[in-house]
Amino acid sequence: MFTIGRNTDYASRIVLHLACLEPGARVTAADIASRRLIPSAFIRRIVSRLSAVGVLATVRGSGGGIALARPAAQITLREVVEAFEGPLSLNVCVASPAVCPLAVTCPVQQAWVGATQHLAAFLTGVTFGDLAREIRDPQSVP
Amino acid sequence: MFTIGRNTDYASRIVLHLACLEPGARVTAADIASRRLIPSAFIRRIVSRLSAVGVLATVRGSGGGIALARPAAQITLREVVEAFEGPLSLNVCVASPAVCPLAVTCPVQQAWVGATQHLAAFLTGVTFGDLAREIRDPQSVP
DNA sequence: CGTAATGTTACCAGAATAGTAATCTTTCTC
DNA sequence: GAGAAAGATTACTATTCTGGTAACATTACG
Ligand code: SF4
Ligand code: SF4
């Protein structure tokens, strides 16, 4: 079906949730999990990955929690996607042309390279600052 | 890694091969399989699907083979992709928003809808007529 | 009828997915 | 310092998906 995995989607929920709060607000992972319908035993790994990648800043111990490492306006959807799906590459030969012996003369490869670049550009243009702003209008989510 | 499957890639090789021949040329599947490095026991299902979808016209029996059902210029890469990956949908909520309870207020969904539309538009713009023309220049492939 | 071709189905091994669970480490509060 | 509250890490599992193989069925030419 050619879709992103659940990990990636959950990650975007987490970042979006934080982007909707006051800048710099810190909140526990379990809290986000319950509000955003993320399996509570699952969110740990996701948060861990996001912080390894530099999207989240975490504080351990009692009274700790997670927060955005940077302003939401500087976090792109692409960054979150690539943290879980790896570098964008719509066909195996885009990331590493060597895997296909036909790559040298294959015009389809060029098409996939182009499609990947277009998608990457689109996702780079979507920041969580923009996304959070869209949700402020109708009713603010707890 | 978020890529198309091998089925889809093999399918594009088949269509490209036919697009490089004389218009209307008919050739056996086994021949394409050996020239384009497709597992020979695999190509059957792929050809079958492509013909069910209206991209290929097949002729059974001795002396039969496969050919494009329409001029290559009218066959888009999107069509081939969707024949194997299903309707383009970069996240589950794009194809059917009902699967996610958050969909009604989720701005990320809008982003995925947009990304899917952009990708779809790009792939619609790539026809095998164009692709075949690119390969005629350097050296014609057997 | 025999042969050459596609159509269809069943099957399989290995990988990926989605999720659970248990344990470790850090740090605050009392 | 004890205990509790948090995140970090790892191992495990069940299910599905993927890529591929194999066998058989169907069609058509000669
Ligand atoms: S056949 Fe072309 S598109 Fe397919 S993997 Fe090889 S180079 Fe890429
Ligand atoms: S959270 Fe938003 S993007 Fe994710 S599945 Fe639900 S509607 Fe779609």
PDB file of N, CA, C and O (backbone and C1' of nucleotides) in Angstrom, chain D residues 6-24:
ATOM      1  P    DA D   6       6.185  11.389  36.727  1.00  0.00           P
ATOM      2  O5'  DA D   6       6.843  10.483  35.599  1.00  0.00           O
ATOM      3  C5'  DA D   6       7.331  11.115  34.457  1.00  0.00           C
ATOM      4  C4'  DA D   6       8.823  10.826  34.302  1.00  0.00           C
ATOM      5  C3'  DA D   6       9.149  10.089  33.012  1.00  0.00           C
ATOM      6  O3'  DA D   6       9.164  10.994  31.937  1.00  0.00           O
ATOM      7  C1'  DA D   6      10.558   9.432  34.870  1.00  0.00           C
ATOM      8  P    DG D   7       8.839  10.436  30.484  1.00  0.00           P
ATOM      9  O5'  DG D   7      10.283   9.954  30.033  1.00  0.00           O
ATOM     10  C5'  DG D   7      11.282  10.947  29.811  1.00  0.00           C
ATOM     11  C4'  DG D   7      12.663  10.307  29.821  1.00  0.00           C
ATOM     12  C3'  DG D   7      13.007   9.525  28.545  1.00  0.00           C
ATOM     13  O3'  DG D   7      14.373   9.732  28.224  1.00  0.00           O
ATOM     14  C1'  DG D   7      13.177   8.112  30.406  1.00  0.00           C
ATOM     15  P    DA D   8      14.984   9.066  26.918  1.00  0.00           P
ATOM     16  O5'  DA D   8      15.594   7.713  27.496  1.00  0.00           O
ATOM     17  C5'  DA D   8      16.798   7.781  28.275  1.00  0.00           C
ATOM     18  C4'  DA D   8      17.616   6.519  28.109  1.00  0.00           C
ATOM     19  C3'  DA D   8      17.750   5.970  26.688  1.00  0.00           C
ATOM     20  O3'  DA D   8      19.083   5.498  26.524  1.00  0.00           O
ATOM     21  C1'  DA D   8      16.713   4.338  28.063  1.00  0.00           C
ATOM     22  P    DT D   9      19.533   4.844  25.146  1.00  0.00           P
ATOM     23  O5'  DT D   9      19.287   3.306  25.385  1.00  0.00           O
ATOM     24  C5'  DT D   9      19.731   2.731  26.616  1.00  0.00           C
ATOM     25  C4'  DT D   9      19.416   1.244  26.653  1.00  0.00           C
ATOM     26  C3'  DT D   9      19.476   0.547  25.288  1.00  0.00           C
ATOM     27  O3'  DT D   9      20.425  -0.483  25.389  1.00  0.00           O
ATOM     28  C1'  DT D   9      17.531  -0.080  26.478  1.00  0.00           C
ATOM     29  P    DT D  10      20.903  -1.266  24.049  1.00  0.00           P
ATOM     30  O5'  DT D  10      20.245  -2.699  24.268  1.00  0.00           O
ATOM     31  C5'  DT D  10      20.204  -3.257  25.580  1.00  0.00           C
ATOM     32  C4'  DT D  10      19.144  -4.328  25.653  1.00  0.00           C
ATOM     33  C3'  DT D  10      19.036  -5.217  24.410  1.00  0.00           C
ATOM     34  O3'  DT D  10      19.517  -6.521  24.723  1.00  0.00           O
ATOM     35  C1'  DT D  10      16.897  -4.619  25.277  1.00  0.00           C
ATOM     36  P    DA D  11      19.563  -7.642  23.567  1.00  0.00           P
ATOM     37  O5'  DA D  11      18.271  -8.492  23.946  1.00  0.00           O
ATOM     38  C5'  DA D  11      17.937  -8.722  25.326  1.00  0.00           C
ATOM     39  C4'  DA D  11      16.589  -9.414  25.418  1.00  0.00           C
ATOM     40  C3'  DA D  11      16.341 -10.435  24.313  1.00  0.00           C
ATOM     41  O3'  DA D  11      15.794 -11.615  24.872  1.00  0.00           O
ATOM     42  C1'  DA D  11      14.582  -8.878  24.374  1.00  0.00           C
ATOM     43  P    DC D  12      15.658 -12.942  23.960  1.00  0.00           P
ATOM     44  O5'  DC D  12      14.088 -13.034  23.741  1.00  0.00           O
ATOM     45  C5'  DC D  12      13.214 -12.797  24.840  1.00  0.00           C
ATOM     46  C4'  DC D  12      11.804 -12.539  24.335  1.00  0.00           C
ATOM     47  C3'  DC D  12      11.382 -13.434  23.170  1.00  0.00           C
ATOM     48  O3'  DC D  12      10.434 -14.367  23.633  1.00  0.00           O
ATOM     49  C1'  DC D  12      10.679 -11.155  22.869  1.00  0.00           C
ATOM     50  P    DT D  13       9.902 -15.510  22.624  1.00  0.00           P
ATOM     51  O5'  DT D  13       8.552 -14.881  22.038  1.00  0.00           O
ATOM     52  C5'  DT D  13       7.623 -14.251  22.922  1.00  0.00           C
ATOM     53  C4'  DT D  13       6.441 -13.727  22.118  1.00  0.00           C
ATOM     54  C3'  DT D  13       6.044 -14.630  20.947  1.00  0.00           C
ATOM     55  O3'  DT D  13       4.635 -14.756  20.903  1.00  0.00           O
ATOM     56  C1'  DT D  13       6.395 -12.443  20.172  1.00  0.00           C
ATOM     57  P    DA D  14       4.020 -16.067  20.224  1.00  0.00           P
ATOM     58  O5'  DA D  14       2.625 -15.515  19.669  1.00  0.00           O
ATOM     59  C5'  DA D  14       2.155 -14.241  20.078  1.00  0.00           C
ATOM     60  C4'  DA D  14       1.559 -13.494  18.897  1.00  0.00           C
ATOM     61  C3'  DA D  14       1.069 -14.383  17.766  1.00  0.00           C
ATOM     62  O3'  DA D  14      -0.176 -13.884  17.317  1.00  0.00           O
ATOM     63  C1'  DA D  14       2.673 -12.852  16.921  1.00  0.00           C
ATOM     64  P    DT D  15      -1.018 -14.744  16.234  1.00  0.00           P
ATOM     65  O5'  DT D  15      -1.016 -13.784  14.973  1.00  0.00           O
ATOM     66  C5'  DT D  15      -1.134 -12.373  15.184  1.00  0.00           C
ATOM     67  C4'  DT D  15      -0.657 -11.617  13.975  1.00  0.00           C
ATOM     68  C3'  DT D  15      -1.068 -12.248  12.635  1.00  0.00           C
ATOM     69  O3'  DT D  15      -1.895 -11.332  11.951  1.00  0.00           O
ATOM     70  C1'  DT D  15       1.211 -11.559  12.600  1.00  0.00           C
ATOM     71  P    DT D  16      -2.602 -11.761  10.607  1.00  0.00           P
ATOM     72  O5'  DT D  16      -1.739 -10.897   9.574  1.00  0.00           O
ATOM     73  C5'  DT D  16      -1.411  -9.553   9.920  1.00  0.00           C
ATOM     74  C4'  DT D  16      -0.288  -9.046   9.030  1.00  0.00           C
ATOM     75  C3'  DT D  16      -0.539  -9.286   7.544  1.00  0.00           C
ATOM     76  O3'  DT D  16      -0.396  -8.051   6.876  1.00  0.00           O
ATOM     77  C1'  DT D  16       1.642  -9.982   8.152  1.00  0.00           C
ATOM     78  P    DC D  17      -0.789  -7.944   5.317  1.00  0.00           P
ATOM     79  O5'  DC D  17       0.640  -7.764   4.649  1.00  0.00           O
ATOM     80  C5'  DC D  17       1.558  -6.881   5.281  1.00  0.00           C
ATOM     81  C4'  DC D  17       2.919  -6.996   4.628  1.00  0.00           C
ATOM     82  C3'  DC D  17       2.895  -7.114   3.108  1.00  0.00           C
ATOM     83  O3'  DC D  17       3.811  -6.178   2.591  1.00  0.00           O
ATOM     84  C1'  DC D  17       4.199  -8.865   4.046  1.00  0.00           C
ATOM     85  P    DT D  18       3.988  -5.980   1.032  1.00  0.00           P
ATOM     86  O5'  DT D  18       5.275  -6.845   0.721  1.00  0.00           O
ATOM     87  C5'  DT D  18       6.414  -6.715   1.563  1.00  0.00           C
ATOM     88  C4'  DT D  18       7.521  -7.623   1.091  1.00  0.00           C
ATOM     89  C3'  DT D  18       7.630  -7.735  -0.429  1.00  0.00           C
ATOM     90  O3'  DT D  18       8.932  -7.331  -0.801  1.00  0.00           O
ATOM     91  C1'  DT D  18       7.628  -9.897   0.592  1.00  0.00           C
ATOM     92  P    DG D  19       9.219  -7.111  -2.334  1.00  0.00           P
ATOM     93  O5'  DG D  19       9.976  -8.453  -2.755  1.00  0.00           O
ATOM     94  C5'  DG D  19      11.115  -8.861  -2.012  1.00  0.00           C
ATOM     95  C4'  DG D  19      11.485 -10.265  -2.392  1.00  0.00           C
ATOM     96  C3'  DG D  19      11.539 -10.510  -3.905  1.00  0.00           C
ATOM     97  O3'  DG D  19      12.771 -11.119  -4.222  1.00  0.00           O
ATOM     98  C1'  DG D  19      10.151 -12.125  -2.838  1.00  0.00           C
ATOM     99  P    DG D  20      13.069 -11.445  -5.755  1.00  0.00           P
ATOM    100  O5'  DG D  20      12.679 -12.976  -5.848  1.00  0.00           O
ATOM    101  C5'  DG D  20      13.174 -13.855  -4.829  1.00  0.00           C
ATOM    102  C4'  DG D  20      12.435 -15.163  -4.886  1.00  0.00           C
ATOM    103  C3'  DG D  20      12.311 -15.798  -6.276  1.00  0.00           C
ATOM    104  O3'  DG D  20      13.280 -16.831  -6.396  1.00  0.00           O
ATOM    105  C1'  DG D  20      10.389 -16.138  -4.884  1.00  0.00           C
ATOM    106  P    DT D  21      13.315 -17.723  -7.720  1.00  0.00           P
ATOM    107  O5'  DT D  21      12.392 -18.958  -7.323  1.00  0.00           O
ATOM    108  C5'  DT D  21      12.642 -19.646  -6.113  1.00  0.00           C
ATOM    109  C4'  DT D  21      11.731 -20.868  -6.011  1.00  0.00           C
ATOM    110  C3'  DT D  21      11.657 -21.711  -7.294  1.00  0.00           C
ATOM    111  O3'  DT D  21      11.996 -23.050  -6.980  1.00  0.00           O
ATOM    112  C1'  DT D  21       9.472 -21.184  -6.486  1.00  0.00           C
ATOM    113  P    DA D  22      12.112 -24.121  -8.146  1.00  0.00           P
ATOM    114  O5'  DA D  22      10.659 -24.765  -8.129  1.00  0.00           O
ATOM    115  C5'  DA D  22      10.002 -24.934  -6.873  1.00  0.00           C
ATOM    116  C4'  DA D  22       8.623 -25.540  -7.095  1.00  0.00           C
ATOM    117  C3'  DA D  22       8.493 -26.382  -8.365  1.00  0.00           C
ATOM    118  O3'  DA D  22       7.897 -27.624  -8.023  1.00  0.00           O
ATOM    119  C1'  DA D  22       6.766 -24.771  -8.275  1.00  0.00           C
ATOM    120  P    DA D  23       7.910 -28.811  -9.096  1.00  0.00           P
ATOM    121  O5'  DA D  23       6.348 -28.991  -9.342  1.00  0.00           O
ATOM    122  C5'  DA D  23       5.474 -28.944  -8.220  1.00  0.00           C
ATOM    123  C4'  DA D  23       4.071 -28.657  -8.680  1.00  0.00           C
ATOM    124  C3'  DA D  23       3.634 -29.454  -9.924  1.00  0.00           C
ATOM    125  O3'  DA D  23       2.478 -30.204  -9.603  1.00  0.00           O
ATOM    126  C1'  DA D  23       3.052 -27.163 -10.126  1.00  0.00           C
ATOM    127  P    DC D  24       1.949 -31.289 -10.645  1.00  0.00           P
ATOM    128  O5'  DC D  24       0.660 -30.569 -11.249  1.00  0.00           O
ATOM    129  C5'  DC D  24      -0.255 -29.940 -10.344  1.00  0.00           C
ATOM    130  C4'  DC D  24      -1.090 -28.935 -11.085  1.00  0.00           C
ATOM    131  C3'  DC D  24      -1.801 -29.476 -12.341  1.00  0.00           C
ATOM    132  O3'  DC D  24      -3.177 -29.213 -12.233  1.00  0.00           O
ATOM    133  C1'  DC D  24      -0.814 -27.387 -12.767  1.00  0.00           C
TER     134       DC D  24
END
